[in-house]
CSV table of C-alpha atoms in Angstrom, one decimal:
chain,number,residue,atom,x,y,z
A,30,MET,CA,9.6,-11.7,4.4
A,31,LYS,CA,12.5,-14.0,5.3
A,32,PRO,CA,15.0,-14.6,2.5
A,33,HIS,CA,14.9,-18.1,1.2
A,34,ILE,CA,17.9,-20.1,0.0
A,35,LEU,CA,17.0,-23.2,-2.0
A,36,PRO,CA,17.8,-25.8,-1.1
A,37,PRO,CA,18.5,-24.8,2.6
A,38,GLU,CA,19.9,-28.3,3.4
A,39,PRO,CA,19.5,-31.7,2.0
A,40,MET,CA,16.0,-32.8,2.7
A,41,THR,CA,16.3,-36.4,1.6
A,42,ASN,CA,15.2,-39.0,4.2
A,43,GLU,CA,18.7,-40.2,4.3
A,44,ALA,CA,20.0,-36.8,5.2
A,45,ILE,CA,17.4,-36.2,7.8
A,46,THR,CA,18.2,-39.4,9.7
A,47,SER,CA,21.9,-38.8,9.5
A,48,ARG,CA,21.4,-35.2,10.7
A,49,LEU,CA,19.5,-36.6,13.7
A,50,THR,CA,22.1,-39.2,14.6
A,51,ASN,CA,25.0,-36.8,14.0
A,52,THR,CA,23.4,-34.1,16.2
A,53,VAL,CA,23.1,-36.7,19.0
A,54,ILE,CA,26.7,-37.6,18.7
A,55,ASP,CA,27.8,-34.0,18.6
A,56,ASN,CA,25.7,-33.0,21.6
A,57,ILE,CA,27.0,-36.0,23.6
A,58,ASN,CA,30.6,-35.0,22.7
A,59,LYS,CA,30.0,-31.4,23.8
A,60,GLY,CA,28.4,-32.7,27.0
A,61,LEU,CA,25.0,-31.2,26.1
A,62,ILE,CA,23.2,-34.4,26.5
A,63,LYS,CA,24.1,-37.6,28.4
A,64,LYS,CA,24.4,-41.0,26.9
A,65,LYS,CA,21.7,-43.4,28.0
A,66,ASN,CA,21.9,-47.1,28.5
A,67,LEU,CA,20.3,-49.3,25.9
A,68,VAL,CA,19.1,-52.8,26.5
A,69,TYR,CA,18.4,-54.7,23.3
A,70,LEU,CA,16.5,-57.9,23.8
A,71,GLU,CA,16.2,-60.4,21.0
A,72,LEU,CA,13.2,-62.6,21.7
A,73,ASN,CA,11.3,-65.0,19.5
A,74,GLY,CA,12.2,-64.1,16.0
A,75,CYS,CA,14.8,-64.6,13.4
A,76,SER,CA,17.1,-61.7,14.5
A,77,GLY,CA,16.5,-60.1,11.2
A,78,ASN,CA,16.2,-56.7,12.7
A,79,ILE,CA,19.6,-56.7,14.2
A,80,ILE,CA,21.0,-58.0,10.9
A,81,SER,CA,19.2,-55.2,9.1
A,82,LEU,CA,20.7,-52.7,11.5
A,83,LEU,CA,24.1,-53.7,10.4
A,84,ASN,CA,23.2,-51.9,7.2
A,85,GLY,CA,22.9,-48.6,9.2
A,86,GLN,CA,25.2,-45.9,7.8
A,87,ASN,CA,26.7,-42.5,8.2
A,88,PRO,CA,28.9,-43.6,10.0
A,89,ASP,CA,28.6,-47.3,10.4
A,90,PHE,CA,26.0,-48.8,12.6
A,91,GLU,CA,28.2,-50.0,15.4
A,92,TYR,CA,29.9,-46.7,15.8
A,93,THR,CA,26.6,-44.9,15.7
A,94,LEU,CA,25.1,-47.1,18.4
A,95,ASN,CA,28.2,-46.9,20.6
A,96,SER,CA,28.5,-43.2,20.4
A,97,MET,CA,24.8,-42.6,20.9
A,98,VAL,CA,24.1,-45.0,23.8
A,99,ASN,CA,25.9,-47.4,26.1
A,100,ILE,CA,24.8,-50.8,24.9
A,101,ARG,CA,24.4,-52.8,28.1
A,102,TYR,CA,23.0,-55.9,26.6
A,103,CYS,CA,22.5,-57.1,23.0
A,104,ASN,CA,23.2,-60.8,22.4
A,105,SER,CA,24.3,-60.3,18.9
A,106,LEU,CA,26.7,-57.4,19.5
A,107,MET,CA,28.2,-58.0,23.0
A,108,ALA,CA,31.4,-59.8,23.7
A,109,SER,CA,30.2,-61.5,26.9
A,110,GLU,CA,28.4,-64.8,26.7
A,111,GLY,CA,26.5,-67.2,28.9
A,112,GLU,CA,25.7,-66.2,32.5
A,113,GLN,CA,28.2,-63.4,32.3
A,114,ALA,CA,26.2,-61.7,29.6
A,115,ILE,CA,22.9,-62.2,31.6
A,116,GLU,CA,24.6,-60.8,34.6
A,117,LYS,CA,25.4,-57.6,32.7
A,118,LEU,CA,21.8,-57.6,31.7
A,119,MET,CA,20.6,-57.9,35.3
A,120,ASN,CA,22.9,-55.2,36.5
A,121,THR,CA,21.1,-52.7,34.3
A,122,LEU,CA,17.9,-53.3,36.2
A,123,ASP,CA,18.9,-50.7,38.9
A,124,GLU,CA,19.9,-48.2,36.3
A,125,ASP,CA,18.0,-45.9,33.8
A,126,TYR,CA,17.8,-47.5,30.4
A,127,ILE,CA,16.0,-47.5,27.1
A,128,LEU,CA,14.6,-50.9,26.2
A,129,ALA,CA,14.5,-52.1,22.6
A,130,VAL,CA,12.9,-55.4,21.9
A,131,GLU,CA,12.9,-57.4,18.7
A,132,GLY,CA,11.1,-60.6,18.3
A,133,ALA,CA,7.7,-61.7,19.7
A,134,VAL,CA,7.0,-62.9,23.2
A,135,ALA,CA,6.3,-66.6,23.3
A,136,LEU,CA,3.6,-67.4,25.9
A,137,ARG,CA,3.4,-71.2,25.5
A,138,ASN,CA,4.5,-73.3,28.5
A,139,ASN,CA,5.0,-70.2,30.6
A,140,GLY,CA,7.4,-68.8,28.0
A,141,LEU,CA,9.6,-71.9,27.8
A,142,TYR,CA,9.3,-71.9,24.0
A,143,ASN,CA,11.8,-69.0,23.9
A,144,VAL,CA,14.7,-69.1,26.4
A,145,ILE,CA,17.2,-66.3,25.9
A,146,GLY,CA,19.8,-67.4,28.5
A,147,SER,CA,20.2,-68.8,31.9
A,148,TRP,CA,20.3,-67.0,35.2
A,149,GLN,CA,21.4,-68.5,38.5
A,150,GLY,CA,21.1,-72.0,37.0
A,151,LYS,CA,17.5,-71.5,35.7
A,152,PRO,CA,16.4,-70.7,32.2
A,153,LEU,CA,15.6,-67.1,31.6
A,154,THR,CA,12.6,-66.9,29.2
A,155,GLY,CA,11.8,-64.1,26.8
A,156,LEU,CA,8.5,-63.6,28.6
A,157,GLN,CA,10.3,-63.1,31.9
A,158,ALA,CA,12.9,-60.7,30.4
A,159,ALA,CA,10.2,-58.7,28.5
A,160,THR,CA,8.0,-58.1,31.5
A,161,MET,CA,10.9,-57.6,34.0
A,162,PHE,CA,12.7,-55.0,31.8
A,163,GLY,CA,9.6,-53.6,30.2
A,164,GLU,CA,8.2,-52.5,33.6
A,165,LYS,CA,11.3,-50.5,34.5
A,166,ALA,CA,12.4,-49.0,31.2
A,167,SER,CA,12.3,-45.3,30.7
A,168,HIS,CA,11.3,-45.8,27.1
A,169,ILE,CA,10.4,-48.9,25.1
A,170,LEU,CA,10.9,-49.4,21.4
A,171,ALA,CA,9.2,-52.4,19.8
A,172,VAL,CA,11.5,-53.1,16.9
A,173,GLY,CA,10.2,-55.0,13.8
A,174,ALA,CA,7.0,-56.9,13.0
A,175,CYS,CA,7.3,-59.6,15.6
A,176,ALA,CA,7.7,-57.2,18.5
A,177,THR,CA,5.1,-54.8,17.4
A,178,HIS,CA,2.3,-57.3,16.7
A,179,GLY,CA,3.6,-60.8,16.7
A,180,GLY,CA,4.6,-60.8,13.0
A,181,VAL,CA,6.0,-64.0,11.5
A,182,SER,CA,6.4,-65.6,14.9
A,183,ALA,CA,2.7,-65.3,15.5
A,184,ALA,CA,1.6,-66.4,12.0
A,185,LYS,CA,-0.8,-69.3,11.8
A,186,PRO,CA,-0.7,-71.8,13.4
A,187,ASN,CA,1.5,-70.1,15.9
A,188,PRO,CA,2.8,-73.1,17.8
A,189,SER,CA,4.7,-71.0,20.4
A,190,GLN,CA,1.7,-68.8,21.1
A,191,SER,CA,3.7,-65.7,20.3
A,192,VAL,CA,2.3,-62.2,20.8
A,193,GLY,CA,3.5,-58.7,20.3
A,194,LEU,CA,5.3,-56.9,23.2
A,195,GLN,CA,2.3,-54.8,24.1
A,196,LYS,CA,0.2,-57.8,25.0
A,197,VAL,CA,2.5,-58.6,27.9
A,198,LEU,CA,3.0,-55.0,28.9
A,199,PRO,CA,-0.6,-53.7,28.3
A,200,GLN,CA,-0.2,-50.6,30.4
A,201,LYS,CA,3.2,-49.4,29.1
A,202,LYS,CA,3.5,-46.8,26.5
A,203,MET,CA,5.8,-47.9,23.7
A,204,ILE,CA,7.0,-46.8,20.3
A,205,LYS,CA,6.3,-49.3,17.6
A,206,LEU,CA,8.5,-49.7,14.6
A,207,PRO,CA,6.8,-52.3,12.4
A,208,GLY,CA,8.7,-53.8,9.4
A,209,CYS,CA,10.1,-57.1,8.5
A,210,PRO,CA,12.9,-56.2,9.1
A,211,VAL,CA,13.0,-52.7,10.5
A,212,HIS,CA,14.9,-50.2,8.4
A,213,PRO,CA,18.1,-49.1,10.2
A,214,ASP,CA,17.0,-45.4,9.8
A,215,TRP,CA,13.6,-46.1,11.4
A,216,PHE,CA,15.3,-47.5,14.5
A,217,LEU,CA,18.4,-45.2,14.7
A,218,GLY,CA,16.3,-42.2,13.8
A,219,THR,CA,13.7,-42.9,16.5
A,220,LEU,CA,16.5,-43.6,19.0
A,221,ALA,CA,18.2,-40.3,18.1
A,222,HIS,CA,15.0,-38.4,18.4
A,223,LEU,CA,14.4,-40.0,21.8
A,224,LEU,CA,17.7,-38.8,23.1
A,225,LEU,CA,17.5,-35.3,21.6
A,226,TYR,CA,13.9,-34.3,22.0
A,227,GLY,CA,12.1,-37.2,23.8
A,228,GLU,CA,9.4,-39.3,22.2
A,229,PRO,CA,8.7,-38.5,18.6
A,230,GLU,CA,5.2,-37.7,17.5
A,231,THR,CA,3.3,-40.9,16.8
A,232,ASP,CA,0.0,-42.0,15.1
A,233,ASN,CA,-2.8,-43.8,16.8
A,234,MET,CA,-0.9,-47.1,16.4
A,235,ASP,CA,2.2,-45.7,18.2
A,236,ARG,CA,4.3,-45.4,15.0
A,237,PRO,CA,6.6,-42.4,14.6
A,238,LEU,CA,5.0,-40.1,12.1
A,239,MET,CA,8.4,-39.1,10.7
A,240,PHE,CA,8.7,-42.5,9.1
A,241,TYR,CA,5.2,-44.0,9.0
A,242,SER,CA,3.0,-41.2,7.8
A,243,SER,CA,2.6,-41.7,4.1
A,244,LEU,CA,1.2,-44.6,2.2
A,245,ILE,CA,3.6,-46.5,0.0
A,246,HIS,CA,1.0,-46.1,-2.8
A,247,ASP,CA,1.1,-42.3,-2.5
A,248,ARG,CA,4.8,-42.1,-3.1
A,249,CYS,CA,5.1,-45.0,-5.5
A,250,PRO,CA,7.0,-44.2,-8.7
A,251,ARG,CA,4.5,-46.5,-10.5
A,252,ARG,CA,1.5,-44.6,-9.3
A,253,PRO,CA,0.9,-43.1,-12.8
A,254,PHE,CA,0.4,-46.7,-14.1
A,255,PHE,CA,-2.2,-47.4,-11.4
A,256,ASP,CA,-4.0,-44.1,-12.1
A,257,ARG,CA,-4.2,-45.1,-15.8
A,258,GLY,CA,-5.2,-48.7,-15.1
A,259,ILE,CA,-2.0,-50.2,-16.6
A,260,PHE,CA,-1.2,-53.3,-14.6
A,261,ALA,CA,1.6,-55.8,-14.6
A,262,GLU,CA,0.7,-59.3,-15.5
A,263,LYS,CA,3.8,-61.0,-14.2
A,264,LEU,CA,6.7,-60.4,-11.9
A,265,GLY,CA,9.3,-58.3,-13.7
A,266,ASP,CA,6.8,-56.1,-15.5
A,267,LYS,CA,7.6,-52.4,-15.1
A,268,THR,CA,4.0,-51.3,-14.6
A,269,CYS,CA,1.7,-51.2,-11.5
A,270,LEU,CA,1.9,-54.4,-9.5
A,271,PHE,CA,-1.6,-54.0,-8.0
A,272,LYS,CA,-3.2,-56.9,-9.8
A,273,LEU,CA,-0.5,-59.2,-8.6
A,274,GLY,CA,-1.3,-58.4,-5.0
A,275,CYS,CA,0.8,-55.3,-4.1
A,276,ARG,CA,0.1,-54.1,-0.6
A,277,GLY,CA,1.5,-50.7,-1.1
A,278,PRO,CA,-2.0,-49.1,-1.1
A,279,VAL,CA,-2.5,-50.2,2.5
A,280,THR,CA,1.0,-50.0,3.9
A,281,ARG,CA,2.0,-46.8,5.7
A,282,VAL,CA,5.8,-46.3,5.6
A,283,ASP,CA,8.4,-44.4,3.6
A,284,CYS,CA,10.1,-47.2,1.6
A,285,PRO,CA,9.7,-45.5,-1.8
A,286,THR,CA,11.8,-42.5,-0.8
A,287,ARG,CA,14.0,-44.1,1.8
A,288,GLN,CA,15.0,-47.4,0.0
A,289,TRP,CA,17.0,-50.2,1.4
A,290,ASN,CA,20.5,-51.7,1.5
A,291,GLY,CA,22.2,-48.3,1.9
A,292,HIS,CA,19.4,-46.5,0.1
A,293,VAL,CA,20.0,-48.4,-3.1
A,294,ASN,CA,16.7,-50.0,-4.0
A,295,TRP,CA,13.4,-51.4,-2.7
A,296,PRO,CA,11.0,-54.2,-3.6
A,297,ILE,CA,9.0,-52.3,-6.2
A,298,GLY,CA,12.2,-50.9,-7.7
A,299,ASP,CA,13.2,-54.4,-8.3
A,300,ASP,CA,9.8,-55.4,-9.9
A,301,THR,CA,8.3,-57.3,-7.1
A,302,PRO,CA,5.1,-56.3,-5.2
A,303,CYS,CA,5.1,-54.8,-1.8
A,304,ILE,CA,4.1,-57.5,0.7
A,305,GLY,CA,3.1,-55.1,3.4
A,306,CYS,CA,5.7,-56.1,5.9
A,307,ALA,CA,5.4,-52.8,7.7
A,308,GLN,CA,1.7,-53.2,8.2
A,309,PHE,CA,0.1,-54.5,11.3
A,310,GLY,CA,-1.2,-58.1,10.7
A,311,PHE,CA,1.7,-59.0,8.5
A,312,PRO,CA,2.2,-61.7,7.3
A,313,ASP,CA,-1.2,-63.4,7.6
A,314,ALA,CA,-3.3,-60.4,6.9
A,315,MET,CA,-1.1,-59.4,3.9
A,316,ALA,CA,-1.3,-62.8,2.2
A,317,PRO,CA,-1.4,-63.7,-0.6
A,318,PHE,CA,1.9,-62.1,-1.4
A,319,ILE,CA,1.6,-62.8,-5.1
A,320,SER,CA,-1.4,-63.9,-7.2
A,321,TYR,CA,-1.5,-64.7,-10.9
A,322,ASP,CA,-5.2,-65.8,-11.1
A,323,THR,CA,-6.7,-62.5,-10.0
A,324,THR,CA,-8.9,-60.0,-11.7
A,325,LYS,CA,-7.5,-58.9,-15.0
A,326,VAL,CA,-8.4,-55.6,-16.5
A,327,VAL,CA,-12.1,-55.8,-16.3
A,328,LYS,CA,-14.0,-56.5,-19.4
A,329,ASN,CA,-17.7,-56.1,-19.9
A,330,GLU,CA,-19.0,-58.0,-16.9
B,10,MET,CA,4.4,-39.2,-35.0
B,11,GLN,CA,1.5,-37.2,-33.6
B,12,ASN,CA,1.6,-39.1,-30.4
B,13,ILE,CA,5.3,-38.4,-29.7
B,14,GLU,CA,4.5,-34.7,-30.2
B,15,LEU,CA,1.7,-35.0,-27.7
B,16,LEU,CA,3.9,-36.7,-25.2
B,17,ARG,CA,6.5,-34.1,-25.6
B,18,LEU,CA,3.9,-31.4,-25.1
B,19,GLN,CA,2.7,-33.1,-22.0
B,20,MET,CA,6.2,-33.5,-20.7
B,21,ASN,CA,7.0,-29.8,-21.3
B,22,ASN,CA,3.8,-28.9,-19.4
B,23,LEU,CA,4.8,-31.1,-16.5
B,24,VAL,CA,8.3,-29.6,-16.4
B,25,THR,CA,6.8,-26.1,-16.4
B,26,GLN,CA,4.5,-27.1,-13.6
B,27,ALA,CA,7.4,-28.5,-11.6
B,28,ARG,CA,9.4,-25.4,-12.0
B,29,GLN,CA,6.5,-23.2,-10.9
B,30,ASP,CA,6.0,-25.5,-7.9
B,31,ILE,CA,9.6,-25.3,-6.9
B,32,TYR,CA,9.5,-21.6,-7.1
B,33,THR,CA,6.3,-21.3,-5.1
B,34,LEU,CA,7.7,-23.7,-2.5
B,35,SER,CA,10.8,-21.5,-2.0
B,36,THR,CA,8.6,-18.6,-1.1
B,37,GLN,CA,6.0,-20.4,0.9
B,38,ASP,CA,5.8,-20.4,4.7
B,39,ASP,CA,2.5,-22.2,5.3
B,40,SER,CA,3.3,-25.8,6.1
B,41,SER,CA,0.0,-27.2,4.9
B,42,VAL,CA,0.4,-25.5,1.5
B,43,LYS,CA,3.9,-26.7,1.4
B,44,GLN,CA,2.7,-30.2,1.9
B,45,GLN,CA,0.2,-29.9,-1.0
B,46,LEU,CA,2.9,-28.5,-3.2
B,47,LEU,CA,5.2,-31.3,-2.3
B,48,GLN,CA,2.6,-33.8,-3.1
B,49,ARG,CA,1.9,-32.2,-6.5
B,50,LEU,CA,5.6,-32.0,-7.2
B,51,TRP,CA,5.9,-35.7,-6.4
B,52,ASP,CA,3.0,-36.5,-8.7
B,53,THR,CA,4.4,-34.4,-11.4
B,54,GLN,CA,7.8,-36.1,-11.3
B,55,SER,CA,6.1,-39.5,-11.3
B,56,SER,CA,4.2,-38.5,-14.4
B,57,ILE,CA,7.4,-37.2,-16.0
B,58,HIS,CA,9.0,-40.5,-15.2
B,59,PHE,CA,6.1,-42.3,-16.7
B,60,ILE,CA,6.1,-40.4,-20.0
B,61,SER,CA,9.9,-40.7,-20.3
B,62,GLU,CA,9.5,-44.5,-19.9
B,63,LEU,CA,6.9,-44.5,-22.7
B,64,LEU,CA,9.1,-42.4,-24.9
B,65,ALA,CA,12.1,-44.6,-24.2
B,66,ASN,CA,10.2,-47.8,-24.9
B,67,GLN,CA,9.0,-46.3,-28.2
B,68,ALA,CA,12.5,-45.3,-29.1
B,69,ILE,CA,13.8,-48.8,-28.4
B,70,SER,CA,11.1,-50.6,-30.3
B,71,ASN,CA,11.1,-48.0,-33.1
B,72,LEU,CA,7.8,-49.4,-34.2
B,73,TYR,CA,4.6,-47.8,-35.0
B,74,VAL,CA,3.7,-45.6,-32.0
B,75,THR,CA,0.9,-47.2,-30.0
B,76,PRO,CA,-2.0,-44.8,-29.9
B,77,LEU,CA,-2.4,-43.5,-26.4
B,78,GLN,CA,-6.0,-44.5,-26.0
B,79,GLN,CA,-4.9,-48.2,-25.8
B,80,LEU,CA,-2.9,-47.3,-22.8
B,81,THR,CA,-5.8,-45.9,-20.9
B,82,PRO,CA,-8.0,-48.3,-18.9
B,83,VAL,CA,-10.0,-50.7,-21.0
B,84,ASN,CA,-13.1,-49.5,-19.2
B,85,SER,CA,-12.6,-46.0,-20.6
B,86,ARG,CA,-15.3,-45.7,-23.2
B,87,ASN,CA,-14.0,-42.7,-25.1
B,88,THR,CA,-12.0,-44.4,-27.8
B,89,ASN,CA,-11.4,-41.2,-29.7
B,90,GLN,CA,-9.5,-39.7,-26.8
B,91,LEU,CA,-6.1,-38.8,-27.9
B,92,GLN,CA,-4.7,-37.1,-24.9
B,93,ILE,CA,-3.4,-38.8,-21.7
B,94,PRO,CA,-6.4,-38.6,-19.4
B,95,PRO,CA,-6.1,-36.5,-16.2
B,96,ILE,CA,-4.8,-38.4,-13.2
B,97,THR,CA,-7.6,-39.6,-11.1
B,98,PRO,CA,-7.3,-41.0,-7.6
B,99,SER,CA,-8.3,-44.5,-8.5
B,100,PRO,CA,-9.6,-46.2,-11.5
B,101,THR,CA,-13.3,-46.9,-11.1
B,102,LEU,CA,-15.7,-48.7,-13.3
B,103,PRO,CA,-18.4,-46.8,-15.1
B,104,SER,CA,-21.6,-47.3,-13.1
B,105,GLN,CA,-23.5,-49.9,-14.9
B,106,GLN,CA,-27.1,-50.3,-15.5
B,107,ALA,CA,-26.8,-53.5,-13.4
B,108,ASN,CA,-26.7,-51.6,-10.2
B,109,GLN,CA,-30.2,-52.6,-9.3
B,110,ARG,CA,-29.4,-56.3,-9.7
B,111,THR,CA,-30.0,-58.6,-6.9
B,112,PHE,CA,-27.6,-61.2,-5.7
B,113,THR,CA,-28.0,-64.3,-3.6
B,114,ILE,CA,-25.0,-65.1,-1.3
B,115,GLU,CA,-24.2,-68.0,-3.7
B,116,GLU,CA,-24.2,-65.7,-6.7
B,117,LEU,CA,-22.0,-63.2,-4.8
B,118,ALA,CA,-19.5,-66.0,-4.2
B,119,ASN,CA,-18.9,-66.2,-8.0
B,120,TYR,CA,-17.4,-62.7,-7.9
B,121,ASP,CA,-14.3,-63.7,-6.1
B,122,GLY,CA,-11.8,-61.8,-8.3
B,123,LYS,CA,-10.2,-65.0,-9.5
B,124,ASN,CA,-9.2,-65.9,-13.1
B,125,GLY,CA,-10.3,-62.6,-14.5
B,126,ARG,CA,-13.7,-62.5,-12.7
B,127,ALA,CA,-14.7,-59.2,-11.0
B,128,ALA,CA,-14.4,-58.8,-7.2
B,129,TYR,CA,-17.6,-57.9,-5.4
B,130,ILE,CA,-18.3,-57.7,-1.7
B,131,ALA,CA,-21.5,-57.0,0.3
B,132,VAL,CA,-21.9,-54.6,3.2
B,133,ASP,CA,-25.3,-53.9,4.8
B,134,GLY,CA,-27.2,-55.6,1.9
B,135,ILE,CA,-25.5,-53.6,-0.8
B,136,VAL,CA,-23.1,-55.2,-3.2
B,137,TYR,CA,-20.0,-53.2,-4.1
B,138,ASP,CA,-17.4,-53.6,-6.8
B,139,VAL,CA,-13.8,-53.7,-5.4
B,140,THR,CA,-12.2,-55.0,-8.5
B,141,ASN,CA,-10.1,-52.0,-9.0
B,142,ASN,CA,-10.1,-50.7,-5.4
B,143,ARG,CA,-6.6,-50.0,-4.3
B,144,ALA,CA,-7.1,-51.6,-0.9
B,145,TRP,CA,-8.2,-54.9,-2.6
B,146,ALA,CA,-5.1,-55.9,-4.4
B,147,ALA,CA,-5.4,-59.5,-5.7
B,148,ALA,CA,-9.0,-59.3,-4.6
B,149,SER,CA,-8.1,-59.6,-1.0
B,150,HIS,CA,-8.0,-57.2,1.9
B,151,PHE,CA,-6.3,-57.9,5.3
B,152,GLY,CA,-7.0,-61.6,4.9
B,153,LEU,CA,-10.5,-61.2,3.6
B,154,THR,CA,-11.2,-62.5,0.1
B,155,ALA,CA,-13.8,-61.1,-2.3
B,156,GLY,CA,-17.2,-62.7,-3.0
B,157,LYS,CA,-18.6,-62.5,0.5
B,158,ASP,CA,-20.7,-60.5,2.9
B,159,TYR,CA,-18.5,-58.4,5.2
B,160,THR,CA,-21.1,-56.4,7.1
B,161,GLY,CA,-19.7,-57.5,10.5
B,162,GLU,CA,-16.1,-57.1,9.5
B,163,PHE,CA,-16.8,-53.6,8.1
B,164,ALA,CA,-18.6,-52.6,11.3
B,165,SER,CA,-15.7,-53.8,13.5
B,166,CYS,CA,-12.9,-52.2,11.5
B,167,HIS,CA,-14.4,-49.1,9.9
B,168,ALA,CA,-17.3,-48.2,12.2
B,169,GLY,CA,-18.6,-44.8,11.2
B,170,GLN,CA,-16.5,-44.6,8.1
B,171,GLN,CA,-19.3,-44.7,5.6
B,172,SER,CA,-17.2,-42.5,3.3
B,173,ILE,CA,-15.2,-45.6,2.4
B,174,LEU,CA,-18.4,-47.2,1.0
B,175,ALA,CA,-19.4,-44.1,-0.7
B,176,THR,CA,-16.4,-44.3,-3.0
B,177,LEU,CA,-17.2,-47.8,-4.2
B,178,PRO,CA,-19.2,-48.5,-7.3
B,179,VAL,CA,-22.6,-50.2,-6.3
B,180,VAL,CA,-23.5,-53.2,-8.4
B,181,GLY,CA,-26.6,-54.3,-6.7
B,182,ARG,CA,-28.3,-55.6,-3.6
B,183,LEU,CA,-27.9,-58.8,-1.6
B,184,ASN,CA,-31.0,-60.9,-1.1
């Protein structure tokens, strides 16, 4: 039998993602793998995903991204602006690139509800960019709730007629990273896996299993309260938040162990229910986010 | 003080369990067994956390120690129970004698899970109780609210997954 040393290496989620990204950077530096181009499109959304990515760590996000890939276009991070920026974007069309898209695709008025720049004097719509770059990308990452299924942008009444990226690229295989916003580790970890080993294993909804396999409920530190039927009656209570409308029992992602803002805390750790932001159908299908007039502990009915 | 003793005993058992699991894990190659052990380890540590919170609260309040049975679900009928009940996957109501009751669709609408009322839904003519079902937090499920007939919705989302219904307490039939 093999000798076992315990623990062999840190097995925290944080350590696993940082190992992935560090291995990519090491292998690139040693010339074992080649850097790929990355096109990061921000379409119809709040740009929350790119803001969330600024929380990426070990080392910092910008360094990680720059040493893992060549960012060819990203309107929040690139120095160029105006047509110059769009020209850089267009130049990548002839190259090999990975496409990451955040934000939904607005369909209304032929996409004119979401213009991301202008090209040769004409407005370039998110719809045009998504289809043009989606068709030619070697891999596609749909980043965040809006890109994966429409998210907040497609919430009722959806005046811009926003849809998820898959709707405009029905034939293309893509990796979906739902979440509002996406956790930096989910994006950087998936990107690193893509560079090192190709596409990660995904579930039937195209979510990488390494981040989206367990239910929040199954890893919730308040699970013993649920199992014993002890429920919070108001925000701030330390017991199970189920009766207030917690969506942890239907949301598949690793927030309880990964945590946010540099692995510091997460909603339930701060006494507010999970609103199911990483679940398909968020936000409409996850509403109401909080209810005070719900079933109490059941008395003799 | 008997309750604090019981909690301590429970805590010690959990710690022993966790140690045993860590040891087994270090000698285990089968990944499926590992997964089960990790799950149990996780549950154990959640329970340790739970009990330590209880103890801490009692230490702070320094009042009469609440008997444990009051912390168990109200629907638990065994009032003499002194030990923490075993962890069950989800709290379910005791099956009531009312499970042959018939509902009209209007009657069903009263069980919308609001203001302390129970949450019932109907599928294929059978009325189920989803009050404490984990997927029905705040008596709603993916935009659906309790108190309605969801035969069509169930068929479109959970076709062939009768096992979901099998876990729900039946309260009656829909007329």
